[in-house]
Amino acid sequence: MEDLQTLSQQIEAGLGQRIRRKQIALGELTLELARADFLASCTWLRDEAGFDQLIDVCGVDYAEYGDGTWEGERFAVVYHLLGIHSRQRLRLRVFLDEDLPVIPSVNAIWPAANWFERETFDLFGFLFEGHPDLRRILTDYGFVGHPFRKDFPLVGTVEMRYDPDQRRVIYEPTRTEERVVVPRIVRSDEEGRYDARN
């Protein structure tokens, strides 16, 4: 914990007002950074703080978050960094505009961001300005929408399948019924066994 406090103080001394909020929880330091100086902050974190590896980039949709009382911005991008020599981890979070979720690409700083940013673009619809090849990576050509957004419909209206008789992919209306998804809760008993209950 002392290492995280020291790291937090060092980063705060280097980034100053670029940090909107910081938190130490679950053994990791999380920084919420301002969008305005985001690339400069990331460059400083790589060059001066030693976070030379990007481990992951993911999107977050806070719509209906928790008990439904979330009043902050809806979308955020989260970056997980690793300092190879210091063996320290850092989580960055940047909130995006809901109407036009755009953030600069960190691909020039950490080349590993290339596919992570494409995946986040595909699943959440976040735009990474300056990305060298921002196109869908998991969904089909012509796919409409972004499936990890919480307002994405659970049931589609068109089904795609390969027809061996026509020797091509065909589209036809779905044959599924709309359903309500109920989350399953996993609980642990006294002996350490896990039990999945509805």
JSON list of N, CA and C in Angstrom, two decimals, residues 141-185:
[
{"chain": "A", "resi": 141, "resn": "TYR", "atom": "N", "xyz": [-19.44, -7.34, -41.57]},
{"chain": "A", "resi": 141, "resn": "TYR", "atom": "CA", "xyz": [-19.55, -6.18, -42.44]},
{"chain": "A", "resi": 141, "resn": "TYR", "atom": "C", "xyz": [-21.01, -5.76, -42.50]},
{"chain": "A", "resi": 142, "resn": "GLY", "atom": "N", "xyz": [-21.26, -4.49, -42.41]},
{"chain": "A", "resi": 142, "resn": "GLY", "atom": "CA", "xyz": [-22.63, -3.99, -42.47]},
{"chain": "A", "resi": 142, "resn": "GLY", "atom": "C", "xyz": [-23.39, -4.10, -41.16]},
{"chain": "A", "resi": 143, "resn": "PHE", "atom": "N", "xyz": [-22.75, -4.57, -40.10]},
{"chain": "A", "resi": 143, "resn": "PHE", "atom": "CA", "xyz": [-23.41, -4.68, -38.80]},
{"chain": "A", "resi": 143, "resn": "PHE", "atom": "C", "xyz": [-23.82, -3.29, -38.33]},
{"chain": "A", "resi": 144, "resn": "VAL", "atom": "N", "xyz": [-25.02, -3.18, -37.81]},
{"chain": "A", "resi": 144, "resn": "VAL", "atom": "CA", "xyz": [-25.53, -1.88, -37.35]},
{"chain": "A", "resi": 144, "resn": "VAL", "atom": "C", "xyz": [-25.53, -1.85, -35.83]},
{"chain": "A", "resi": 145, "resn": "GLY", "atom": "N", "xyz": [-24.95, -0.83, -35.26]},
{"chain": "A", "resi": 145, "resn": "GLY", "atom": "CA", "xyz": [-24.95, -0.67, -33.81]},
{"chain": "A", "resi": 145, "resn": "GLY", "atom": "C", "xyz": [-23.68, -1.18, -33.16]},
{"chain": "A", "resi": 146, "resn": "HIS", "atom": "N", "xyz": [-23.67, -1.10, -31.84]},
{"chain": "A", "resi": 146, "resn": "HIS", "atom": "CA", "xyz": [-22.50, -1.48, -31.05]},
{"chain": "A", "resi": 146, "resn": "HIS", "atom": "C", "xyz": [-22.99, -2.34, -29.89]},
{"chain": "A", "resi": 147, "resn": "PRO", "atom": "N", "xyz": [-22.73, -3.65, -29.92]},
{"chain": "A", "resi": 147, "resn": "PRO", "atom": "CA", "xyz": [-23.39, -4.60, -29.03]},
{"chain": "A", "resi": 147, "resn": "PRO", "atom": "C", "xyz": [-23.08, -4.49, -27.54]},
{"chain": "A", "resi": 148, "resn": "PHE", "atom": "N", "xyz": [-22.03, -3.79, -27.12]},
{"chain": "A", "resi": 148, "resn": "PHE", "atom": "CA", "xyz": [-21.75, -3.69, -25.68]},
{"chain": "A", "resi": 148, "resn": "PHE", "atom": "C", "xyz": [-22.38, -2.45, -25.06]},
{"chain": "A", "resi": 149, "resn": "ARG", "atom": "N", "xyz": [-23.07, -1.64, -25.85]},
{"chain": "A", "resi": 149, "resn": "ARG", "atom": "CA", "xyz": [-23.81, -0.53, -25.26]},
{"chain": "A", "resi": 149, "resn": "ARG", "atom": "C", "xyz": [-25.06, -1.09, -24.59]},
{"chain": "A", "resi": 150, "resn": "LYS", "atom": "N", "xyz": [-25.43, -0.53, -23.46]},
{"chain": "A", "resi": 150, "resn": "LYS", "atom": "CA", "xyz": [-26.54, -1.09, -22.71]},
{"chain": "A", "resi": 150, "resn": "LYS", "atom": "C", "xyz": [-27.89, -0.86, -23.36]},
{"chain": "A", "resi": 151, "resn": "ASP", "atom": "N", "xyz": [-27.96, 0.04, -24.33]},
{"chain": "A", "resi": 151, "resn": "ASP", "atom": "CA", "xyz": [-29.24, 0.24, -25.02]},
{"chain": "A", "resi": 151, "resn": "ASP", "atom": "C", "xyz": [-29.33, -0.58, -26.31]},
{"chain": "A", "resi": 152, "resn": "PHE", "atom": "N", "xyz": [-28.36, -1.46, -26.54]},
{"chain": "A", "resi": 152, "resn": "PHE", "atom": "CA", "xyz": [-28.38, -2.32, -27.73]},
{"chain": "A", "resi": 152, "resn": "PHE", "atom": "C", "xyz": [-29.46, -3.39, -27.53]},
{"chain": "A", "resi": 153, "resn": "PRO", "atom": "N", "xyz": [-30.33, -3.63, -28.53]},
{"chain": "A", "resi": 153, "resn": "PRO", "atom": "CA", "xyz": [-31.41, -4.62, -28.35]},
{"chain": "A", "resi": 153, "resn": "PRO", "atom": "C", "xyz": [-30.87, -6.03, -28.17]},
{"chain": "A", "resi": 154, "resn": "LEU", "atom": "N", "xyz": [-31.52, -6.80, -27.29]},
{"chain": "A", "resi": 154, "resn": "LEU", "atom": "CA", "xyz": [-31.08, -8.17, -27.03]},
{"chain": "A", "resi": 154, "resn": "LEU", "atom": "C", "xyz": [-31.45, -9.12, -28.16]},
{"chain": "A", "resi": 155, "resn": "VAL", "atom": "N", "xyz": [-32.49, -8.80, -28.91]},
{"chain": "A", "resi": 155, "resn": "VAL", "atom": "CA", "xyz": [-32.95, -9.67, -29.97]},
{"chain": "A", "resi": 155, "resn": "VAL", "atom": "C", "xyz": [-32.93, -8.90, -31.28]},
{"chain": "A", "resi": 156, "resn": "GLY", "atom": "N", "xyz": [-32.32, -9.47, -32.30]},
{"chain": "A", "resi": 156, "resn": "GLY", "atom": "CA", "xyz": [-32.27, -8.84, -33.61]},
{"chain": "A", "resi": 156, "resn": "GLY", "atom": "C", "xyz": [-33.47, -9.23, -34.46]},
{"chain": "A", "resi": 157, "resn": "THR", "atom": "N", "xyz": [-33.54, -8.69, -35.64]},
{"chain": "A", "resi": 157, "resn": "THR", "atom": "CA", "xyz": [-34.66, -8.98, -36.54]},
{"chain": "A", "resi": 157, "resn": "THR", "atom": "C", "xyz": [-34.21, -9.73, -37.77]},
{"chain": "A", "resi": 158, "resn": "VAL", "atom": "N", "xyz": [-32.89, -9.83, -37.98]},
{"chain": "A", "resi": 158, "resn": "VAL", "atom": "CA", "xyz": [-32.37, -10.51, -39.18]},
{"chain": "A", "resi": 158, "resn": "VAL", "atom": "C", "xyz": [-31.35, -11.55, -38.74]},
{"chain": "A", "resi": 159, "resn": "GLU", "atom": "N", "xyz": [-31.45, -12.72, -39.36]},
{"chain": "A", "resi": 159, "resn": "GLU", "atom": "CA", "xyz": [-30.51, -13.80, -39.08]},
{"chain": "A", "resi": 159, "resn": "GLU", "atom": "C", "xyz": [-29.69, -14.06, -40.34]},
{"chain": "A", "resi": 160, "resn": "MET", "atom": "N", "xyz": [-28.42, -14.33, -40.16]},
{"chain": "A", "resi": 160, "resn": "MET", "atom": "CA", "xyz": [-27.53, -14.59, -41.28]},
{"chain": "A", "resi": 160, "resn": "MET", "atom": "C", "xyz": [-27.05, -16.04, -41.20]},
{"chain": "A", "resi": 161, "resn": "ARG", "atom": "N", "xyz": [-27.09, -16.74, -42.32]},
{"chain": "A", "resi": 161, "resn": "ARG", "atom": "CA", "xyz": [-26.61, -18.12, -42.35]},
{"chain": "A", "resi": 161, "resn": "ARG", "atom": "C", "xyz": [-26.13, -18.46, -43.75]},
{"chain": "A", "resi": 162, "resn": "TYR", "atom": "N", "xyz": [-25.30, -19.49, -43.83]},
{"chain": "A", "resi": 162, "resn": "TYR", "atom": "CA", "xyz": [-24.82, -19.95, -45.13]},
{"chain": "A", "resi": 162, "resn": "TYR", "atom": "C", "xyz": [-25.80, -20.96, -45.68]},
{"chain": "A", "resi": 163, "resn": "ASP", "atom": "N", "xyz": [-26.25, -20.77, -46.90]},
{"chain": "A", "resi": 163, "resn": "ASP", "atom": "CA", "xyz": [-27.17, -21.69, -47.57]},
{"chain": "A", "resi": 163, "resn": "ASP", "atom": "C", "xyz": [-26.37, -22.53, -48.56]},
{"chain": "A", "resi": 164, "resn": "PRO", "atom": "N", "xyz": [-26.22, -23.86, -48.28]},
{"chain": "A", "resi": 164, "resn": "PRO", "atom": "CA", "xyz": [-25.41, -24.69, -49.19]},
{"chain": "A", "resi": 164, "resn": "PRO", "atom": "C", "xyz": [-26.03, -24.85, -50.58]},
{"chain": "A", "resi": 165, "resn": "ASP", "atom": "N", "xyz": [-27.37, -24.76, -50.66]},
{"chain": "A", "resi": 165, "resn": "ASP", "atom": "CA", "xyz": [-28.01, -24.88, -51.98]},
{"chain": "A", "resi": 165, "resn": "ASP", "atom": "C", "xyz": [-27.69, -23.67, -52.87]},
{"chain": "A", "resi": 166, "resn": "GLN", "atom": "N", "xyz": [-27.75, -22.48, -52.27]},
{"chain": "A", "resi": 166, "resn": "GLN", "atom": "CA", "xyz": [-27.47, -21.26, -53.04]},
{"chain": "A", "resi": 166, "resn": "GLN", "atom": "C", "xyz": [-25.98, -20.95, -53.07]},
{"chain": "A", "resi": 167, "resn": "ARG", "atom": "N", "xyz": [-25.22, -21.63, -52.19]},
{"chain": "A", "resi": 167, "resn": "ARG", "atom": "CA", "xyz": [-23.77, -21.45, -52.09]},
{"chain": "A", "resi": 167, "resn": "ARG", "atom": "C", "xyz": [-23.38, -20.00, -51.80]},
{"chain": "A", "resi": 168, "resn": "ARG", "atom": "N", "xyz": [-24.13, -19.41, -50.86]},
{"chain": "A", "resi": 168, "resn": "ARG", "atom": "CA", "xyz": [-23.84, -18.03, -50.44]},
{"chain": "A", "resi": 168, "resn": "ARG", "atom": "C", "xyz": [-24.48, -17.78, -49.08]},
{"chain": "A", "resi": 169, "resn": "VAL", "atom": "N", "xyz": [-24.12, -16.67, -48.49]},
{"chain": "A", "resi": 169, "resn": "VAL", "atom": "CA", "xyz": [-24.70, -16.26, -47.23]},
{"chain": "A", "resi": 169, "resn": "VAL", "atom": "C", "xyz": [-26.02, -15.57, -47.52]},
{"chain": "A", "resi": 170, "resn": "ILE", "atom": "N", "xyz": [-27.06, -15.95, -46.77]},
{"chain": "A", "resi": 170, "resn": "ILE", "atom": "CA", "xyz": [-28.36, -15.31, -46.97]},
{"chain": "A", "resi": 170, "resn": "ILE", "atom": "C", "xyz": [-28.84, -14.70, -45.66]},
{"chain": "A", "resi": 171, "resn": "TYR", "atom": "N", "xyz": [-29.70, -13.72, -45.77]},
{"chain": "A", "resi": 171, "resn": "TYR", "atom": "CA", "xyz": [-30.30, -13.06, -44.62]},
{"chain": "A", "resi": 171, "resn": "TYR", "atom": "C", "xyz": [-31.79, -13.36, -44.62]},
{"chain": "A", "resi": 172, "resn": "GLU", "atom": "N", "xyz": [-32.33, -13.69, -43.44]},
{"chain": "A", "resi": 172, "resn": "GLU", "atom": "CA", "xyz": [-33.76, -13.96, -43.33]},
{"chain": "A", "resi": 172, "resn": "GLU", "atom": "C", "xyz": [-34.24, -13.51, -41.96]},
{"chain": "A", "resi": 173, "resn": "PRO", "atom": "N", "xyz": [-35.56, -13.31, -41.79]},
{"chain": "A", "resi": 173, "resn": "PRO", "atom": "CA", "xyz": [-36.07, -12.87, -40.48]},
{"chain": "A", "resi": 173, "resn": "PRO", "atom": "C", "xyz": [-35.73, -13.88, -39.38]},
{"chain": "A", "resi": 174, "resn": "THR", "atom": "N", "xyz": [-35.50, -13.38, -38.18]},
{"chain": "A", "resi": 174, "resn": "THR", "atom": "CA", "xyz": [-35.16, -14.28, -37.06]},
{"chain": "A", "resi": 174, "resn": "THR", "atom": "C", "xyz": [-36.34, -15.13, -36.67]},
{"chain": "A", "resi": 175, "resn": "ARG", "atom": "N", "xyz": [-36.02, -16.27, -36.05]},
{"chain": "A", "resi": 175, "resn": "ARG", "atom": "CA", "xyz": [-37.05, -17.17, -35.55]},
{"chain": "A", "resi": 175, "resn": "ARG", "atom": "C", "xyz": [-36.98, -17.27, -34.03]},
{"chain": "A", "resi": 176, "resn": "THR", "atom": "N", "xyz": [-36.41, -16.27, -33.39]},
{"chain": "A", "resi": 176, "resn": "THR", "atom": "CA", "xyz": [-36.27, -16.31, -31.94]},
{"chain": "A", "resi": 176, "resn": "THR", "atom": "C", "xyz": [-37.35, -15.48, -31.28]},
{"chain": "A", "resi": 177, "resn": "GLU", "atom": "N", "xyz": [-37.67, -15.86, -30.05]},
{"chain": "A", "resi": 177, "resn": "GLU", "atom": "CA", "xyz": [-38.65, -15.10, -29.28]},
{"chain": "A", "resi": 177, "resn": "GLU", "atom": "C", "xyz": [-37.89, -14.17, -28.34]},
{"chain": "A", "resi": 178, "resn": "GLU", "atom": "N", "xyz": [-38.46, -13.01, -28.08]},
{"chain": "A", "resi": 178, "resn": "GLU", "atom": "CA", "xyz": [-37.83, -12.06, -27.17]},
{"chain": "A", "resi": 178, "resn": "GLU", "atom": "C", "xyz": [-37.85, -12.65, -25.77]},
{"chain": "A", "resi": 179, "resn": "ARG", "atom": "N", "xyz": [-36.74, -12.47, -25.05]},
{"chain": "A", "resi": 179, "resn": "ARG", "atom": "CA", "xyz": [-36.65, -13.02, -23.70]},
{"chain": "A", "resi": 179, "resn": "ARG", "atom": "C", "xyz": [-36.08, -11.98, -22.76]},
{"chain": "A", "resi": 180, "resn": "VAL", "atom": "N", "xyz": [-36.32, -12.18, -21.49]},
{"chain": "A", "resi": 180, "resn": "VAL", "atom": "CA", "xyz": [-35.78, -11.30, -20.47]},
{"chain": "A", "resi": 180, "resn": "VAL", "atom": "C", "xyz": [-34.58, -11.99, -19.85]},
{"chain": "A", "resi": 181, "resn": "VAL", "atom": "N", "xyz": [-33.46, -11.31, -19.81]},
{"chain": "A", "resi": 181, "resn": "VAL", "atom": "CA", "xyz": [-32.25, -11.88, -19.25]},
{"chain": "A", "resi": 181, "resn": "VAL", "atom": "C", "xyz": [-32.21, -11.59, -17.75]},
{"chain": "A", "resi": 182, "resn": "VAL", "atom": "N", "xyz": [-32.09, -12.64, -16.96]},
{"chain": "A", "resi": 182, "resn": "VAL", "atom": "CA", "xyz": [-32.02, -12.51, -15.51]},
{"chain": "A", "resi": 182, "resn": "VAL", "atom": "C", "xyz": [-30.60, -12.85, -15.09]},
{"chain": "A", "resi": 183, "resn": "PRO", "atom": "N", "xyz": [-29.90, -11.91, -14.43]},
{"chain": "A", "resi": 183, "resn": "PRO", "atom": "CA", "xyz": [-28.52, -12.21, -14.02]},
{"chain": "A", "resi": 183, "resn": "PRO", "atom": "C", "xyz": [-28.47, -13.31, -12.97]},
{"chain": "A", "resi": 184, "resn": "ARG", "atom": "N", "xyz": [-27.42, -14.12, -13.05]},
{"chain": "A", "resi": 184, "resn": "ARG", "atom": "CA", "xyz": [-27.21, -15.18, -12.07]},
{"chain": "A", "resi": 184, "resn": "ARG", "atom": "C", "xyz": [-26.20, -14.69, -11.04]},
{"chain": "A", "resi": 185, "resn": "ILE", "atom": "N", "xyz": [-26.47, -15.01, -9.80]},
{"chain": "A", "resi": 185, "resn": "ILE", "atom": "CA", "xyz": [-25.60, -14.59, -8.71]},
{"chain": "A", "resi": 185, "resn": "ILE", "atom": "C", "xyz": [-24.81, -15.81, -8.25]}
]
